[in-house]
């Protein structure tokens, strides 16, 4: 049997950890097929065909896959499921949206956000904001699994699988996208960035985040934030790192004015090198930091930026 | 229109969770339990819709052991009109909860079900979507704004790259994200009043649902520890360490 990875894409490129999900799927034991459903997404299907480990790409072209609507994606995937032992997708907002629907329609459990594959039916996943890791075995005929990107390398573009077109599923017409307001930034995408500079309540205003932007630009880093910074309106929602935000594991994570609540640590403690800048020597963030600097961020950050 | 709000009893978000020595799970004895924070947000949203005249009744429902009555009383104290407990000592997984909720929906015929996006214990983020699929209803998950129109709900939701506004036909499933609202506190008089509000207790068997777990938890372990770091005295030392020791810049 084979695993079907449901791709996330913007019509031309794969996104949201799809290449990492392919790597996870490759560890589940069988062939790996990728489903690219969209409207005019042939280029994305071709990109999927290049991923190492992929043996076939199924390309579905229909206008009702344009918005990534969960109702339509679930219906499509369920129609294909009989040929697969595993249905896999990244635990992105897109994957989290439609995958549980797939599982419920197949009357199987979903294993959410796995960080490791032990065998074809056994997976490891964090629970309680990463305070514990559970090893979970599924006895269902089809395993529906979402993948935490930081647990798996992205599959490299070294393959060449055939692309076949496949039939569309129904247009459920239960929901429609009215508009999207995407955060525009020239900086790298937070979830996959090699370096991340994050700010917390200590920044005290959105205006002060400019300071972090200068630092991030020097480093070629993405910008992240704690929940407190987002809730206070300093930065947009999609900057939030943590249990209920984005999970990141860059080579370098610099936490500025962030106390280090467990919910924040859940999203960044797998980073390779963690730097913490905080004026409170007792702040819990120092317990996970490789390098801690006690000081006033308003002095430290400009100085750091100038010394880089 | 009735609004149904499923609420889960979980380990309080402030508790430092410990893994049991026998690796069978996490320590739950003598640990503070509370309503899942996302469920508080879901209740608050339902109450605001009722207060705005968009809904007539808010029903809180919880599935789990008898102690979930406390969680339901909290929902009632916040302002829910009545509560339903589906009582079982079986460890419930999201698919089973979704099936129980589907049966409750069949009994109550709500126009909207608002759940939390995620329970902070299992971090599953599944139940709302599963319920939507079982009912063949549309879903608007990770909501940060909900508006009820004629037969439709317009929902702004948090997605990876920013925000998205979707329109769903009703009845529908909504799951609450952090920025949807700030939940109210239950006042003392309302806590007293909540004690007299109706709380119905059902069993999974009454609803004809098999809640047997599908996933087996083989073991639960602590996360790997990071190796201890060092404190640096100034920016110059930090830059030096990052360049020459960690070699990340
Ligand atoms: C259900 C739920 C989900 C959550 N999900 C998340 C999540 O995904 N991500 C997340 O981040 N949080 C999350 N939280 C919130 C989390 O519990 C903390 O409240 C939050 O992370 C705190 O943010 P903070 O560190 O910026 O603020 P604070 O805890 O207020 O810390 C601010 C820090 O800045 C320091 N500081 C202040 N001024 C200066 C200065 N001039 N120079 C240097 N340092 C300074 C202070 O010493 C302090 O340590 C969640 C909470 C709940 C209940
Ligand atoms: N046992 C339960 N009883 C009532 N509601 C639940 C239960 N489990 C999950 N839910 C609802 O589903 C949401 C998401 O939970 P989960 O899918 O477990 O992350 C929660 O915020 C609740 O609204």
PDB file of C-alpha atoms in Angstrom, chain A residues 9-231:
ATOM      1  CA  UNK A   9       0.617  25.073  -2.750  1.00  0.00           C
ATOM      2  CA  UNK A  10       0.118  28.496  -4.273  1.00  0.00           C
ATOM      3  CA  UNK A  11      -0.378  27.055  -7.786  1.00  0.00           C
ATOM      4  CA  UNK A  12       3.292  27.390  -8.686  1.00  0.00           C
ATOM      5  CA  UNK A  13       5.137  26.285  -5.562  1.00  0.00           C
ATOM      6  CA  UNK A  14       4.606  23.781  -2.820  1.00  0.00           C
ATOM      7  CA  UNK A  15       4.103  25.353   0.572  1.00  0.00           C
ATOM      8  CA  UNK A  16       3.428  24.870   4.230  1.00  0.00           C
ATOM      9  CA  UNK A  17       5.712  21.942   4.927  1.00  0.00           C
ATOM     10  CA  UNK A  18       4.576  19.683   2.074  1.00  0.00           C
ATOM     11  CA  UNK A  19       8.170  18.586   1.383  1.00  0.00           C
ATOM     12  CA  UNK A  20       8.594  17.687   5.059  1.00  0.00           C
ATOM     13  CA  UNK A  21       5.355  15.696   4.977  1.00  0.00           C
ATOM     14  CA  UNK A  22       6.753  13.750   2.015  1.00  0.00           C
ATOM     15  CA  UNK A  23       9.788  12.802   4.097  1.00  0.00           C
ATOM     16  CA  UNK A  24       7.533  11.631   6.933  1.00  0.00           C
ATOM     17  CA  UNK A  25       5.400   9.636   4.496  1.00  0.00           C
ATOM     18  CA  UNK A  26       8.522   7.968   3.073  1.00  0.00           C
ATOM     19  CA  UNK A  27       9.194   6.577   6.536  1.00  0.00           C
ATOM     20  CA  UNK A  28       5.770   4.911   6.764  1.00  0.00           C
ATOM     21  CA  UNK A  29       6.797   1.964   4.653  1.00  0.00           C
ATOM     22  CA  UNK A  30       5.244   2.126   1.210  1.00  0.00           C
ATOM     23  CA  UNK A  31       5.233   4.228  -1.929  1.00  0.00           C
ATOM     24  CA  UNK A  32       4.534   7.933  -1.690  1.00  0.00           C
ATOM     25  CA  UNK A  33       2.002   9.623  -3.941  1.00  0.00           C
ATOM     26  CA  UNK A  34       1.279  13.330  -3.811  1.00  0.00           C
ATOM     27  CA  UNK A  35      -2.107  14.854  -4.530  1.00  0.00           C
ATOM     28  CA  UNK A  36      -1.963  18.364  -5.961  1.00  0.00           C
ATOM     29  CA  UNK A  37      -5.483  19.720  -6.271  1.00  0.00           C
ATOM     30  CA  UNK A  38      -6.045  23.257  -7.417  1.00  0.00           C
ATOM     31  CA  UNK A  39      -7.110  25.519 -10.189  1.00  0.00           C
ATOM     32  CA  UNK A  40      -4.247  25.958 -12.617  1.00  0.00           C
ATOM     33  CA  UNK A  41      -1.720  24.293 -10.327  1.00  0.00           C
ATOM     34  CA  UNK A  42       0.204  22.258 -12.927  1.00  0.00           C
ATOM     35  CA  UNK A  43       3.449  23.967 -11.962  1.00  0.00           C
ATOM     36  CA  UNK A  44       2.966  22.902  -8.347  1.00  0.00           C
ATOM     37  CA  UNK A  45       2.262  19.339  -9.505  1.00  0.00           C
ATOM     38  CA  UNK A  46       5.516  19.407 -11.476  1.00  0.00           C
ATOM     39  CA  UNK A  47       7.328  20.660  -8.383  1.00  0.00           C
ATOM     40  CA  UNK A  48       5.870  17.786  -6.358  1.00  0.00           C
ATOM     41  CA  UNK A  49       7.066  15.300  -8.986  1.00  0.00           C
ATOM     42  CA  UNK A  50      10.644  16.377  -8.279  1.00  0.00           C
ATOM     43  CA  UNK A  51      10.569  15.602  -4.569  1.00  0.00           C
ATOM     44  CA  UNK A  52      12.803  12.731  -3.548  1.00  0.00           C
ATOM     45  CA  UNK A  53      10.806   9.629  -2.623  1.00  0.00           C
ATOM     46  CA  UNK A  54       7.668  10.530  -4.556  1.00  0.00           C
ATOM     47  CA  UNK A  55       6.595   7.813  -6.993  1.00  0.00           C
ATOM     48  CA  UNK A  56       3.511   9.437  -8.504  1.00  0.00           C
ATOM     49  CA  UNK A  57       1.758  12.782  -8.533  1.00  0.00           C
ATOM     50  CA  UNK A  58      -1.993  13.021  -8.932  1.00  0.00           C
ATOM     51  CA  UNK A  59      -3.002  16.347 -10.366  1.00  0.00           C
ATOM     52  CA  UNK A  60      -6.613  17.435 -10.016  1.00  0.00           C
ATOM     53  CA  UNK A  61      -7.640  20.608 -11.766  1.00  0.00           C
ATOM     54  CA  UNK A  62     -10.955  22.240 -10.890  1.00  0.00           C
ATOM     55  CA  UNK A  63     -11.984  25.732  -9.870  1.00  0.00           C
ATOM     56  CA  UNK A  64     -13.515  24.551  -6.591  1.00  0.00           C
ATOM     57  CA  UNK A  65     -10.059  23.678  -5.233  1.00  0.00           C
ATOM     58  CA  UNK A  66      -8.823  27.253  -5.639  1.00  0.00           C
ATOM     59  CA  UNK A  67      -9.520  28.466  -2.110  1.00  0.00           C
ATOM     60  CA  UNK A  68      -8.287  25.396  -0.248  1.00  0.00           C
ATOM     61  CA  UNK A  69     -11.749  24.850   1.229  1.00  0.00           C
ATOM     62  CA  UNK A  70     -11.778  22.010   3.755  1.00  0.00           C
ATOM     63  CA  UNK A  71     -15.192  20.679   2.712  1.00  0.00           C
ATOM     64  CA  UNK A  72     -14.083  20.168  -0.900  1.00  0.00           C
ATOM     65  CA  UNK A  73     -10.618  18.833  -0.104  1.00  0.00           C
ATOM     66  CA  UNK A  74     -11.993  16.324   2.389  1.00  0.00           C
ATOM     67  CA  UNK A  75     -14.557  15.038  -0.108  1.00  0.00           C
ATOM     68  CA  UNK A  76     -11.863  14.624  -2.766  1.00  0.00           C
ATOM     69  CA  UNK A  77      -9.386  12.831  -0.514  1.00  0.00           C
ATOM     70  CA  UNK A  78     -12.003  10.493   0.942  1.00  0.00           C
ATOM     71  CA  UNK A  79     -12.889   9.431  -2.596  1.00  0.00           C
ATOM     72  CA  UNK A  80      -9.267   8.405  -3.172  1.00  0.00           C
ATOM     73  CA  UNK A  81      -8.605   6.835   0.216  1.00  0.00           C
ATOM     74  CA  UNK A  82      -9.404   3.211  -0.636  1.00  0.00           C
ATOM     75  CA  UNK A  83      -6.093   2.909  -2.481  1.00  0.00           C
ATOM     76  CA  UNK A  84      -4.020   4.095   0.455  1.00  0.00           C
ATOM     77  CA  UNK A  85      -2.798   2.884   3.820  1.00  0.00           C
ATOM     78  CA  UNK A  86      -1.833   6.398   4.935  1.00  0.00           C
ATOM     79  CA  UNK A  87      -3.188   9.872   4.248  1.00  0.00           C
ATOM     80  CA  UNK A  88      -0.612  12.477   5.197  1.00  0.00           C
ATOM     81  CA  UNK A  89      -0.511  16.265   5.237  1.00  0.00           C
ATOM     82  CA  UNK A  90       1.462  18.982   6.943  1.00  0.00           C
ATOM     83  CA  UNK A  91       0.034  20.286  10.215  1.00  0.00           C
ATOM     84  CA  UNK A  92      -0.350  23.743   8.678  1.00  0.00           C
ATOM     85  CA  UNK A  93      -3.567  25.752   8.981  1.00  0.00           C
ATOM     86  CA  UNK A  94      -4.640  24.104   5.699  1.00  0.00           C
ATOM     87  CA  UNK A  95      -3.827  20.560   6.836  1.00  0.00           C
ATOM     88  CA  UNK A  96      -5.371  21.088  10.266  1.00  0.00           C
ATOM     89  CA  UNK A  97      -8.532  22.285   8.557  1.00  0.00           C
ATOM     90  CA  UNK A  98      -9.408  19.424   6.236  1.00  0.00           C
ATOM     91  CA  UNK A  99      -7.586  16.349   7.589  1.00  0.00           C
ATOM     92  CA  UNK A 100      -9.825  15.687  10.625  1.00  0.00           C
ATOM     93  CA  UNK A 101     -12.765  15.799   8.215  1.00  0.00           C
ATOM     94  CA  UNK A 102     -11.091  13.108   6.135  1.00  0.00           C
ATOM     95  CA  UNK A 103     -10.528  10.972   9.225  1.00  0.00           C
ATOM     96  CA  UNK A 104     -14.100  11.353  10.466  1.00  0.00           C
ATOM     97  CA  UNK A 105     -15.577  10.516   7.055  1.00  0.00           C
ATOM     98  CA  UNK A 106     -13.437   7.375   6.954  1.00  0.00           C
ATOM     99  CA  UNK A 107     -14.429   6.604  10.560  1.00  0.00           C
ATOM    100  CA  UNK A 108     -10.794   6.519  11.670  1.00  0.00           C
ATOM    101  CA  UNK A 109      -8.797   8.463  14.239  1.00  0.00           C
ATOM    102  CA  UNK A 110      -6.374  11.184  13.227  1.00  0.00           C
ATOM    103  CA  UNK A 111      -2.871  11.300  14.651  1.00  0.00           C
ATOM    104  CA  UNK A 112      -2.098  15.030  14.883  1.00  0.00           C
ATOM    105  CA  UNK A 113       1.255  16.744  14.426  1.00  0.00           C
ATOM    106  CA  UNK A 114       3.602  13.814  14.604  1.00  0.00           C
ATOM    107  CA  UNK A 115       7.250  14.595  15.275  1.00  0.00           C
ATOM    108  CA  UNK A 116       8.585  11.121  14.445  1.00  0.00           C
ATOM    109  CA  UNK A 117       7.575   7.894  12.682  1.00  0.00           C
ATOM    110  CA  UNK A 118       8.377   4.717  14.616  1.00  0.00           C
ATOM    111  CA  UNK A 119       6.784   2.251  12.187  1.00  0.00           C
ATOM    112  CA  UNK A 120       3.933   2.113   9.719  1.00  0.00           C
ATOM    113  CA  UNK A 121       1.378   2.267  12.526  1.00  0.00           C
ATOM    114  CA  UNK A 122       3.252   3.927  15.379  1.00  0.00           C
ATOM    115  CA  UNK A 123       4.054   7.611  15.697  1.00  0.00           C
ATOM    116  CA  UNK A 124       5.443  10.062  18.256  1.00  0.00           C
ATOM    117  CA  UNK A 125       3.725  13.366  18.964  1.00  0.00           C
ATOM    118  CA  UNK A 126       4.014  16.134  21.530  1.00  0.00           C
ATOM    119  CA  UNK A 127       1.161  16.656  23.993  1.00  0.00           C
ATOM    120  CA  UNK A 128       0.590  19.282  26.707  1.00  0.00           C
ATOM    121  CA  UNK A 129       2.478  22.002  24.820  1.00  0.00           C
ATOM    122  CA  UNK A 130       5.452  19.724  24.353  1.00  0.00           C
ATOM    123  CA  UNK A 131       5.725  18.953  28.079  1.00  0.00           C
ATOM    124  CA  UNK A 132       5.462  15.294  27.127  1.00  0.00           C
ATOM    125  CA  UNK A 133       5.821  13.102  24.058  1.00  0.00           C
ATOM    126  CA  UNK A 134       3.375  10.284  23.421  1.00  0.00           C
ATOM    127  CA  UNK A 135       4.079   7.195  21.327  1.00  0.00           C
ATOM    128  CA  UNK A 136       0.811   6.285  19.662  1.00  0.00           C
ATOM    129  CA  UNK A 137      -0.273   3.209  17.775  1.00  0.00           C
ATOM    130  CA  UNK A 138      -3.170   3.275  15.357  1.00  0.00           C
ATOM    131  CA  UNK A 139      -5.146   0.134  14.583  1.00  0.00           C
ATOM    132  CA  UNK A 140      -7.268   1.814  11.920  1.00  0.00           C
ATOM    133  CA  UNK A 141      -7.176   0.498   8.360  1.00  0.00           C
ATOM    134  CA  UNK A 142      -6.191   3.912   7.051  1.00  0.00           C
ATOM    135  CA  UNK A 143      -3.877   6.078   9.091  1.00  0.00           C
ATOM    136  CA  UNK A 144      -4.672   9.771   8.838  1.00  0.00           C
ATOM    137  CA  UNK A 145      -1.639  11.703   9.999  1.00  0.00           C
ATOM    138  CA  UNK A 146      -0.595  15.355  10.117  1.00  0.00           C
ATOM    139  CA  UNK A 147       3.087  16.167  10.278  1.00  0.00           C
ATOM    140  CA  UNK A 148       5.002  18.721  12.297  1.00  0.00           C
ATOM    141  CA  UNK A 149       7.508  20.164   9.828  1.00  0.00           C
ATOM    142  CA  UNK A 150      10.272  20.681  12.355  1.00  0.00           C
ATOM    143  CA  UNK A 151      10.445  16.920  12.962  1.00  0.00           C
ATOM    144  CA  UNK A 152      11.370  16.060   9.372  1.00  0.00           C
ATOM    145  CA  UNK A 153      13.824  17.389   6.795  1.00  0.00           C
ATOM    146  CA  UNK A 154      12.249  18.736   3.631  1.00  0.00           C
ATOM    147  CA  UNK A 155      12.516  16.218   0.779  1.00  0.00           C
ATOM    148  CA  UNK A 156      15.033  17.486  -1.788  1.00  0.00           C
ATOM    149  CA  UNK A 157      14.102  18.229  -5.388  1.00  0.00           C
ATOM    150  CA  UNK A 158      16.108  15.360  -6.826  1.00  0.00           C
ATOM    151  CA  UNK A 159      13.389  13.045  -8.142  1.00  0.00           C
ATOM    152  CA  UNK A 160      11.272  12.785 -11.261  1.00  0.00           C
ATOM    153  CA  UNK A 161       7.935  11.052 -10.755  1.00  0.00           C
ATOM    154  CA  UNK A 162       5.176  10.880 -13.349  1.00  0.00           C
ATOM    155  CA  UNK A 163       2.295  13.336 -13.088  1.00  0.00           C
ATOM    156  CA  UNK A 164      -1.133  11.863 -13.811  1.00  0.00           C
ATOM    157  CA  UNK A 165      -4.325  13.798 -13.915  1.00  0.00           C
ATOM    158  CA  UNK A 166      -7.116  12.575 -11.689  1.00  0.00           C
ATOM    159  CA  UNK A 167     -10.825  13.282 -11.534  1.00  0.00           C
ATOM    160  CA  UNK A 168     -12.201  16.051  -9.359  1.00  0.00           C
ATOM    161  CA  UNK A 169     -14.521  15.376  -6.452  1.00  0.00           C
ATOM    162  CA  UNK A 170     -17.785  17.171  -5.732  1.00  0.00           C
ATOM    163  CA  UNK A 171     -18.085  20.906  -5.181  1.00  0.00           C
ATOM    164  CA  UNK A 172     -19.820  20.960  -1.793  1.00  0.00           C
ATOM    165  CA  UNK A 173     -20.760  24.655  -2.074  1.00  0.00           C
ATOM    166  CA  UNK A 174     -21.031  24.961   1.692  1.00  0.00           C
ATOM    167  CA  UNK A 175     -18.475  27.697   2.091  1.00  0.00           C
ATOM    168  CA  UNK A 176     -16.600  30.251   0.098  1.00  0.00           C
ATOM    169  CA  UNK A 177     -13.605  32.476   0.566  1.00  0.00           C
ATOM    170  CA  UNK A 178     -14.622  36.143   0.529  1.00  0.00           C
ATOM    171  CA  UNK A 179     -11.197  37.690   0.961  1.00  0.00           C
ATOM    172  CA  UNK A 180      -7.697  37.145   2.234  1.00  0.00           C
ATOM    173  CA  UNK A 181      -5.441  39.619   3.938  1.00  0.00           C
ATOM    174  CA  UNK A 182      -1.992  38.163   3.768  1.00  0.00           C
ATOM    175  CA  UNK A 183       0.820  39.740   5.742  1.00  0.00           C
ATOM    176  CA  UNK A 184       3.263  41.139   3.217  1.00  0.00           C
ATOM    177  CA  UNK A 185       6.918  40.876   4.014  1.00  0.00           C
ATOM    178  CA  UNK A 186      10.147  40.688   2.102  1.00  0.00           C
ATOM    179  CA  UNK A 187      11.588  38.618   4.934  1.00  0.00           C
ATOM    180  CA  UNK A 188      11.700  34.808   4.932  1.00  0.00           C
ATOM    181  CA  UNK A 189       8.571  32.850   5.828  1.00  0.00           C
ATOM    182  CA  UNK A 190       8.529  32.348   9.604  1.00  0.00           C
ATOM    183  CA  UNK A 191       7.805  28.606   9.670  1.00  0.00           C
ATOM    184  CA  UNK A 192      10.747  27.636   7.457  1.00  0.00           C
ATOM    185  CA  UNK A 193      13.237  30.414   8.255  1.00  0.00           C
ATOM    186  CA  UNK A 194      16.865  29.621   9.121  1.00  0.00           C
ATOM    187  CA  UNK A 195      16.973  32.492  11.560  1.00  0.00           C
ATOM    188  CA  UNK A 196      14.190  34.029  13.608  1.00  0.00           C
ATOM    189  CA  UNK A 197      14.116  37.158  15.754  1.00  0.00           C
ATOM    190  CA  UNK A 198      11.084  37.212  18.064  1.00  0.00           C
ATOM    191  CA  UNK A 199       9.747  39.967  20.273  1.00  0.00           C
ATOM    192  CA  UNK A 200       7.488  39.885  23.289  1.00  0.00           C
ATOM    193  CA  UNK A 201       5.623  42.204  25.592  1.00  0.00           C
ATOM    194  CA  UNK A 202       8.972  43.727  26.553  1.00  0.00           C
ATOM    195  CA  UNK A 203       8.971  45.576  23.215  1.00  0.00           C
ATOM    196  CA  UNK A 204       6.116  47.672  24.641  1.00  0.00           C
ATOM    197  CA  UNK A 205       4.760  48.840  21.262  1.00  0.00           C
ATOM    198  CA  UNK A 206       4.402  47.956  17.607  1.00  0.00           C
ATOM    199  CA  UNK A 207       6.592  50.943  16.788  1.00  0.00           C
ATOM    200  CA  UNK A 208       9.450  49.389  18.757  1.00  0.00           C
ATOM    201  CA  UNK A 209       9.309  46.272  16.602  1.00  0.00           C
ATOM    202  CA  UNK A 210      11.125  48.392  13.977  1.00  0.00           C
ATOM    203  CA  UNK A 211      14.198  47.814  16.105  1.00  0.00           C
ATOM    204  CA  UNK A 212      13.785  44.077  15.680  1.00  0.00           C
ATOM    205  CA  UNK A 213      13.225  44.546  11.959  1.00  0.00           C
ATOM    206  CA  UNK A 214      16.641  46.174  11.598  1.00  0.00           C
ATOM    207  CA  UNK A 215      18.210  43.297  13.500  1.00  0.00           C
ATOM    208  CA  UNK A 216      16.291  40.734  11.442  1.00  0.00           C
ATOM    209  CA  UNK A 217      17.336  42.389   8.199  1.00  0.00           C
ATOM    210  CA  UNK A 218      21.002  42.289   9.215  1.00  0.00           C
ATOM    211  CA  UNK A 219      20.616  38.554   9.867  1.00  0.00           C
ATOM    212  CA  UNK A 220      18.288  37.732   6.989  1.00  0.00           C
ATOM    213  CA  UNK A 221      15.888  36.511   9.651  1.00  0.00           C
ATOM    214  CA  UNK A 222      12.122  36.181   9.874  1.00  0.00           C
ATOM    215  CA  UNK A 223      10.252  37.981  12.632  1.00  0.00           C
ATOM    216  CA  UNK A 224       8.185  36.165  15.218  1.00  0.00           C
ATOM    217  CA  UNK A 225       6.411  37.152  18.413  1.00  0.00           C
ATOM    218  CA  UNK A 226       4.922  35.922  21.643  1.00  0.00           C
ATOM    219  CA  UNK A 227       1.184  35.765  22.112  1.00  0.00           C
ATOM    220  CA  UNK A 228       1.337  38.809  24.372  1.00  0.00           C
ATOM    221  CA  UNK A 229       2.909  40.871  21.575  1.00  0.00           C
ATOM    222  CA  UNK A 230       0.238  39.719  19.129  1.00  0.00           C
ATOM    223  CA  UNK A 231      -2.649  40.202  21.559  1.00  0.00           C
TER     224      UNK A 231
END
